[in-house]
CSV table of C-alpha atoms in Angstrom, one decimal:
chain,number,residue,atom,x,y,z
D,1,MET,CA,166.1,395.2,366.4
D,2,SER,CA,169.2,394.3,365.6
D,3,SER,CA,171.0,392.7,368.2
D,4,VAL,CA,174.5,394.5,366.8
D,5,GLN,CA,175.5,396.9,367.8
D,6,LEU,CA,177.2,399.7,365.6
D,7,PRO,CA,180.2,401.3,366.4
D,8,ALA,CA,180.8,405.0,367.4
D,9,GLY,CA,182.7,405.8,364.0
D,10,TYR,CA,180.1,404.9,361.9
D,11,VAL,CA,177.5,406.8,363.8
D,12,PRO,CA,175.4,409.1,361.2
D,13,PRO,CA,177.6,413.1,362.2
D,14,THR,CA,175.3,415.3,362.6
D,15,PRO,CA,175.9,417.9,359.5
D,16,VAL,CA,176.8,421.8,360.3
D,17,GLU,CA,174.2,422.6,357.5
D,18,GLU,CA,171.3,420.6,355.5
D,19,LEU,CA,170.5,421.7,352.0
D,20,GLY,CA,167.7,420.1,349.9
D,21,ILE,CA,168.7,420.9,346.4
D,22,ARG,CA,166.5,420.8,343.1
D,23,SER,CA,168.2,418.7,340.1
D,24,ALA,CA,167.6,419.8,336.6
D,25,ASP,CA,164.4,416.8,335.9
D,26,GLY,CA,163.2,418.9,339.5
D,27,ILE,CA,164.3,415.8,341.4
D,28,ARG,CA,164.9,417.0,345.4
D,29,LEU,CA,168.4,415.9,346.7
D,30,HIS,CA,169.1,416.2,350.0
D,31,VAL,CA,172.4,417.2,350.8
D,32,GLU,CA,174.6,417.5,353.9
D,33,VAL,CA,177.6,419.9,354.7
D,34,HIS,CA,180.1,418.7,357.8
D,35,GLY,CA,183.5,420.0,358.7
D,36,ARG,CA,184.8,423.3,358.7
D,37,PRO,CA,182.7,426.7,356.9
D,38,GLY,CA,185.6,428.3,355.1
D,39,ALA,CA,186.8,425.6,354.3
D,40,PRO,CA,188.6,423.7,350.9
D,41,THR,CA,185.5,422.0,350.0
D,42,VAL,CA,185.3,417.7,349.4
D,43,VAL,CA,182.5,416.4,348.0
D,44,LEU,CA,181.6,412.7,348.5
D,45,SER,CA,179.1,410.3,346.1
D,46,HIS,CA,177.9,407.3,347.1
D,47,GLY,CA,177.0,404.1,345.7
D,48,TRP,CA,174.2,401.5,344.4
D,49,THR,CA,171.8,401.4,347.5
D,50,CYS,CA,173.6,403.2,350.1
D,51,SER,CA,172.9,406.9,351.7
D,52,THR,CA,175.1,409.8,353.3
D,53,ALA,CA,175.6,407.4,356.2
D,54,PHE,CA,177.7,405.4,353.9
D,55,TRP,CA,180.3,407.9,354.5
D,56,ALA,CA,180.8,408.5,358.1
D,57,PRO,CA,183.7,407.3,359.3
D,58,VAL,CA,185.6,408.4,356.4
D,59,ILE,CA,183.5,412.0,357.5
D,60,ARG,CA,184.5,411.7,360.7
D,61,GLN,CA,188.3,411.3,359.4
D,62,LEU,CA,188.3,414.8,356.8
D,63,ALA,CA,186.3,417.1,359.1
D,64,ASP,CA,188.7,418.5,360.9
D,65,ARG,CA,190.4,420.2,357.9
D,66,TYR,CA,188.0,420.0,355.4
D,67,ARG,CA,183.9,421.5,354.6
D,68,VAL,CA,182.7,418.0,353.6
D,69,VAL,CA,179.4,417.8,351.2
D,70,VAL,CA,177.6,414.6,351.1
D,71,TYR,CA,174.4,413.8,349.3
D,72,ASP,CA,172.8,411.0,349.0
D,73,GLN,CA,171.8,409.9,345.1
D,74,ARG,CA,168.4,410.7,344.3
D,75,GLY,CA,165.9,407.5,345.5
D,76,HIS,CA,168.4,406.7,347.7
D,77,GLY,CA,168.2,408.4,352.0
D,78,ARG,CA,165.7,411.5,352.7
D,79,SER,CA,166.4,412.4,348.4
D,80,GLU,CA,163.1,412.3,347.3
D,81,ILE,CA,162.2,408.7,344.9
D,82,PRO,CA,161.8,409.4,340.8
D,83,PRO,CA,158.2,409.0,339.6
D,84,SER,CA,159.0,407.1,336.5
D,85,ARG,CA,161.6,404.9,335.5
D,86,ALA,CA,162.5,407.1,333.1
D,87,ARG,CA,164.3,409.3,334.9
D,88,TYR,CA,166.4,406.8,336.4
D,89,SER,CA,170.0,407.4,334.2
D,90,THR,CA,173.8,407.7,334.1
D,91,ARG,CA,172.8,411.8,333.1
D,92,ALA,CA,171.0,412.1,336.0
D,93,LEU,CA,173.4,410.7,338.1
D,94,ALA,CA,175.2,413.7,335.9
D,95,GLU,CA,173.0,416.2,336.6
D,96,ASP,CA,172.6,415.5,340.1
D,97,LEU,CA,176.1,415.9,341.1
D,98,ALA,CA,176.2,418.8,338.3
D,99,ALA,CA,173.8,419.8,339.9
D,100,VAL,CA,175.8,419.8,344.3
D,101,LEU,CA,178.7,421.3,343.2
D,102,ALA,CA,176.5,424.4,341.5
D,103,ARG,CA,175.2,424.9,344.9
D,104,THR,CA,177.7,424.2,347.4
D,105,VAL,CA,181.1,424.6,345.9
D,106,PRO,CA,181.2,428.7,344.9
D,107,ALA,CA,181.4,430.4,341.5
D,108,GLY,CA,185.5,430.7,341.4
D,109,GLU,CA,186.5,427.6,343.6
D,110,ARG,CA,187.1,424.0,342.8
D,111,ALA,CA,186.5,421.1,345.6
D,112,VAL,CA,188.2,416.9,344.8
D,113,LEU,CA,185.3,414.7,344.2
D,114,ALA,CA,185.3,410.9,345.2
D,115,GLY,CA,183.3,408.3,344.5
D,116,HIS,CA,182.8,404.7,345.5
D,117,SER,CA,180.9,402.3,343.8
D,118,MET,CA,177.6,404.3,341.5
D,119,GLY,CA,179.0,407.5,342.5
D,120,GLY,CA,182.7,406.8,341.1
D,121,MET,CA,181.0,406.0,338.4
D,122,THR,CA,179.1,409.3,339.0
D,123,ILE,CA,181.6,411.1,338.5
D,124,MET,CA,182.0,409.3,335.4
D,125,ALA,CA,179.0,409.8,333.1
D,126,ALA,CA,179.9,413.6,334.1
D,127,GLY,CA,183.3,413.9,332.3
D,128,GLY,CA,183.0,416.5,330.1
D,129,ARG,CA,180.5,419.0,331.2
D,130,PRO,CA,181.8,422.5,331.7
D,131,GLU,CA,180.1,423.5,334.6
D,132,VAL,CA,180.8,419.9,336.5
D,133,ALA,CA,184.7,420.4,335.4
D,134,GLU,CA,185.6,423.8,337.0
D,135,ARG,CA,184.7,423.2,340.0
D,136,THR,CA,186.8,419.9,340.0
D,137,ALA,CA,190.3,420.0,341.4
D,138,ALA,CA,190.5,416.1,341.6
D,139,ASN,CA,188.8,412.8,341.9
D,140,VAL,CA,189.5,410.2,344.2
D,141,LEU,CA,187.5,407.2,342.1
D,142,ILE,CA,186.2,403.9,344.9
D,143,SER,CA,185.8,400.7,344.0
D,144,THR,CA,183.3,401.4,340.8
D,145,GLY,CA,184.1,400.5,337.3
D,146,PRO,CA,182.9,402.3,333.6
D,147,SER,CA,181.5,399.2,332.2
D,148,GLU,CA,180.7,395.5,331.9
D,149,LEU,CA,179.6,395.3,335.4
D,150,VAL,CA,177.6,391.7,335.2
D,151,ALA,CA,180.4,390.0,332.9
D,152,GLU,CA,183.1,390.4,335.6
D,153,LEU,CA,181.1,390.1,338.7
D,154,THR,CA,182.6,387.8,341.2
D,155,VAL,CA,179.3,386.9,343.5
D,156,LEU,CA,179.1,382.8,342.2
D,157,SER,CA,181.4,380.6,343.0
D,158,ASP,CA,183.8,379.3,340.5
D,159,VAL,CA,181.6,375.7,340.4
D,160,VAL,CA,179.2,378.1,337.7
D,161,ARG,CA,182.1,378.0,334.9
D,162,ALA,CA,180.3,378.8,332.1
D,163,PRO,CA,179.9,382.2,331.1
D,164,GLY,CA,176.8,383.2,330.0
D,165,LEU,CA,174.9,381.0,332.6
D,166,ARG,CA,177.1,383.3,335.6
D,167,ARG,CA,176.2,385.7,333.1
D,168,PHE,CA,172.6,385.1,333.4
D,169,LEU,CA,172.5,384.4,337.6
D,170,HIS,CA,174.6,387.3,338.6
D,171,ARG,CA,171.3,389.3,336.1
D,172,ARG,CA,168.8,387.9,338.4
D,173,LEU,CA,170.7,388.4,340.9
D,174,LEU,CA,171.7,392.5,340.6
D,175,ARG,CA,168.0,392.9,339.8
D,176,SER,CA,166.1,391.2,341.7
D,177,ARG,CA,162.8,392.6,342.9
D,178,MET,CA,162.6,391.3,347.2
D,179,PRO,CA,161.9,392.6,349.6
D,180,LEU,CA,165.6,392.4,352.5
D,181,GLY,CA,163.0,393.3,354.8
D,182,PRO,CA,164.6,393.6,358.3
D,183,VAL,CA,168.2,393.0,358.5
D,184,SER,CA,169.3,389.1,360.0
D,185,ALA,CA,171.9,387.6,360.8
D,186,VAL,CA,171.1,385.4,357.4
D,187,SER,CA,171.0,389.3,355.6
D,188,ARG,CA,174.5,390.3,356.7
D,189,ALA,CA,176.3,387.0,355.9
D,190,ALA,CA,174.8,387.7,352.7
D,191,LEU,CA,176.7,391.2,352.5
D,192,LYS,CA,179.3,390.1,354.0
D,193,TYR,CA,179.9,387.8,351.6
D,194,ALA,CA,179.1,390.1,348.0
D,195,THR,CA,180.2,392.9,349.2
D,196,MET,CA,182.8,392.9,352.3
D,197,GLY,CA,186.3,391.4,352.3
D,198,PRO,CA,186.2,388.1,354.8
D,199,SER,CA,188.0,389.9,357.4
D,200,SER,CA,186.0,392.9,357.8
D,201,PRO,CA,184.1,392.8,361.8
D,202,ALA,CA,180.5,392.7,362.5
D,203,GLY,CA,180.3,396.3,364.2
D,204,GLN,CA,181.2,397.4,359.8
D,205,VAL,CA,178.8,394.4,358.3
D,206,GLU,CA,176.1,395.7,360.4
D,207,ALA,CA,176.5,398.8,359.3
D,208,THR,CA,176.5,397.9,355.9
D,209,ALA,CA,174.2,395.9,356.4
D,210,ARG,CA,171.4,399.1,358.4
D,211,ILE,CA,173.1,401.0,355.0
D,212,VAL,CA,171.3,399.0,352.6
D,213,HIS,CA,168.2,397.8,353.7
D,214,ALA,CA,167.2,401.1,354.0
D,215,CYS,CA,167.1,401.2,350.6
D,216,PRO,CA,163.9,401.1,349.1
D,217,ALA,CA,163.5,398.0,347.3
D,218,ALA,CA,161.5,399.8,344.0
D,219,VAL,CA,164.7,402.0,343.7
D,220,ARG,CA,167.3,399.3,344.1
D,221,PHE,CA,165.6,397.3,341.2
D,222,HIS,CA,165.2,400.2,338.9
D,223,TRP,CA,168.9,401.7,339.4
D,224,ALA,CA,169.8,397.7,338.8
D,225,GLY,CA,168.0,398.1,335.3
D,226,VAL,CA,170.5,401.2,334.9
D,227,LEU,CA,174.1,399.2,336.4
D,228,ASP,CA,173.4,396.2,334.4
D,229,ARG,CA,173.8,398.2,330.4
D,230,LEU,CA,175.7,401.4,332.4
D,231,ASP,CA,178.1,403.1,330.3
D,232,VAL,CA,180.4,405.8,331.2
D,233,ARG,CA,183.4,405.2,329.0
D,234,ALA,CA,182.9,408.1,327.0
D,235,GLY,CA,182.6,410.1,329.9
D,236,LEU,CA,186.0,408.6,331.3
D,237,GLY,CA,188.1,409.5,327.8
D,238,ARG,CA,186.7,413.0,328.9
D,239,VAL,CA,187.4,413.4,332.9
D,240,THR,CA,190.8,415.9,332.6
D,241,ALA,CA,191.2,416.5,336.1
D,242,PRO,CA,193.3,414.6,338.3
D,243,THR,CA,192.1,411.5,339.3
D,244,ALA,CA,193.0,408.7,342.0
D,245,VAL,CA,191.5,404.8,342.1
D,246,VAL,CA,191.1,402.8,345.4
D,247,VAL,CA,190.2,399.5,344.9
D,248,GLY,CA,190.3,396.3,347.3
D,249,THR,CA,191.4,393.1,345.9
D,250,ALA,CA,188.5,391.0,347.4
D,251,ASP,CA,186.4,393.3,345.2
D,252,ARG,CA,183.3,390.7,344.3
D,253,LEU,CA,180.9,393.7,342.9
D,254,THR,CA,183.9,395.6,341.7
D,255,PRO,CA,186.6,393.6,341.2
D,256,PRO,CA,190.4,395.1,340.1
D,257,VAL,CA,190.0,394.9,336.6
D,258,HIS,CA,187.9,397.7,335.9
D,259,ALA,CA,190.7,399.6,338.5
D,260,HIS,CA,193.0,398.5,336.2
D,261,ARG,CA,190.7,399.3,332.9
D,262,ILE,CA,190.4,403.3,334.3
D,263,VAL,CA,193.8,403.8,334.9
D,264,ALA,CA,194.9,402.7,331.8
D,265,GLU,CA,192.0,405.2,330.1
D,266,LEU,CA,192.7,408.3,332.7
D,267,ALA,CA,193.7,411.5,331.6
D,268,ASP,CA,195.5,412.3,334.4
D,269,PRO,CA,195.9,409.0,336.6
D,270,GLN,CA,196.9,409.6,339.6
D,271,GLY,CA,198.3,406.1,340.9
D,272,LEU,CA,196.1,402.8,342.2
D,273,LEU,CA,195.9,402.4,345.7
D,274,LEU,CA,194.9,399.0,345.9
D,275,LEU,CA,193.9,397.8,349.4
D,276,PRO,CA,194.9,393.7,350.6
D,277,GLY,CA,191.8,392.2,351.9
D,278,VAL,CA,188.7,394.7,351.5
D,279,GLY,CA,185.8,394.1,349.8
D,280,HIS,CA,183.7,396.0,347.9
D,281,MET,CA,182.9,399.5,350.1
D,282,ALA,CA,186.4,399.9,351.3
D,283,PRO,CA,184.7,403.6,352.8
D,284,LEU,CA,183.9,401.7,355.4
D,285,GLU,CA,185.7,399.0,355.5
D,286,ARG,CA,189.7,400.9,354.7
D,287,PRO,CA,187.9,404.3,356.2
D,288,VAL,CA,191.4,405.6,357.6
D,289,GLU,CA,193.1,404.2,354.2
D,290,VAL,CA,190.3,406.0,352.4
D,291,ALA,CA,190.3,409.4,354.0
D,292,ALA,CA,194.0,409.8,353.4
D,293,GLU,CA,193.6,409.0,349.9
D,294,ILE,CA,191.7,411.9,349.5
D,295,HIS,CA,193.6,413.4,351.7
D,296,ARG,CA,196.9,412.9,350.2
D,297,MET,CA,195.1,414.7,346.4
D,298,ALA,CA,193.0,417.3,348.5
D,299,ALA,CA,196.7,418.8,349.6
D,300,ALA,CA,198.2,418.5,346.1
D,301,HIS,CA,195.3,419.9,343.7
D,302,LEU,CA,193.1,421.8,345.8
D,303,THR,CA,193.9,425.4,346.7
D,304,GLY,CA,193.9,425.3,350.8
D,305,ALA,CA,194.1,422.0,351.4
D,306,ALA,CA,197.7,421.6,353.1
D,307,SER,CA,197.3,425.0,355.7
D,308,ALA,CA,194.1,423.3,356.9
D,309,ALA,CA,196.1,419.9,357.4
D,310,ALA,CA,199.3,421.6,358.6
D,311,SER,CA,196.3,423.7,360.9
D,312,ALA,CA,194.2,420.2,362.1
D,313,ALA,CA,197.8,418.9,363.1
D,314,ALA,CA,199.0,422.0,364.8
D,315,SER,CA,195.0,422.1,367.1
D,316,ALA,CA,195.5,417.6,367.1
D,317,ALA,CA,198.8,418.5,369.1
D,318,ALA,CA,198.1,421.2,371.3
D,319,SER,CA,194.3,418.8,372.1
D,320,ALA,CA,197.2,415.9,372.9
D,321,ALA,CA,199.5,418.3,374.9
D,322,ALA,CA,196.1,419.2,377.1
D,323,SER,CA,195.3,415.9,378.0
D,324,VAL,CA,199.0,415.0,379.8
D,325,ASP,CA,197.7,416.9,383.2
D,326,ALA,CA,193.5,414.8,382.5
D,327,PRO,CA,193.0,412.2,384.4
D,328,ALA,CA,194.0,408.6,382.9
D,329,ALA,CA,190.8,407.5,381.7
D,330,ALA,CA,190.5,410.7,379.3
D,331,SER,CA,193.7,410.2,377.8
D,332,VAL,CA,193.1,409.7,374.3
D,333,PRO,CA,194.6,406.6,373.0
D,334,ALA,CA,198.0,405.2,371.3
D,335,PRO,CA,197.5,405.5,367.5
D,336,VAL,CA,197.0,402.3,365.6
D,337,ALA,CA,199.2,401.2,362.7
D,338,ALA,CA,197.7,401.0,359.4
D,339,PRO,CA,197.2,398.1,357.8
D,340,VAL,CA,199.1,397.7,354.7
D,341,VAL,CA,198.4,398.7,350.9
D,342,GLU,CA,200.0,398.2,347.5
D,343,ARG,CA,200.1,401.2,345.3
D,344,THR,CA,200.5,401.9,342.2
D,345,THR,CA,202.2,405.2,341.1
D,346,VAL,CA,201.1,405.9,337.1
D,347,ALA,CA,203.8,408.6,335.6
């Protein structure tokens, strides 16, 4: 058992509803609904080797004003493991997203979609699909890339300079079949180096390690093959909804070069948010800022989101007022100033 305690904010919240949804090829997807029934909908799609648990701190930031839908990508978490290699593809990712939207976003309504890493690639792969576009109000693409993932990896030290050798070694790391085993001090250190910013606290590293270690080695390997060959640039070019992009400046897996390329190709770019010192796991490392960006897009493009936010703020104010006469131990802690971020706006 791990000796590092998981911070309370990173413990997965209890959903108000759980669904089993069949994708186009029959694979069963585990879906959770959190937050306020009837509120504007946000759909969150996680990345490679992760699960719905990855979004826990972001869900906690959004659940007071939105209906938050999260799902396990095929093979991950509680979703069905595909029976063959052929069932792992960007087309399957797009079809899974379409199936989730068809079941959770009523006809005539739209949601804000946010995807991290492979989840962002899912949104790009679904570009141009009418059944996805008609249910999408806006997108937030987080720590992701459309192609050339292996070529742009910066996990290896600059000591390895030869491009061919770097590509070969990065590919071997990406496609390793080695089981990760129990979480250990060594695996925490390795994951922190490869996937997180250098200042990430132990609790965040522990959350990342538990999530990644839970992914079956075979699933990790098969999706690695898809990522090795990834090219969703055609889909990206067909994404028409307003789209914001987020990336950490210390991301070794999908460095900022990918974010800049995505912004350049978007039909309706809504800005690039750079998170200084943050690695690949931006929603775990900076959940407040990631949730704020999702809320920014929802407030601007999702019907009812602005009024939902006002209602949530009024409720929070009422709760704060009611706590004035409460014992000191139950008082609301003072807000912590948000770390500095850099925003690049796009006209």
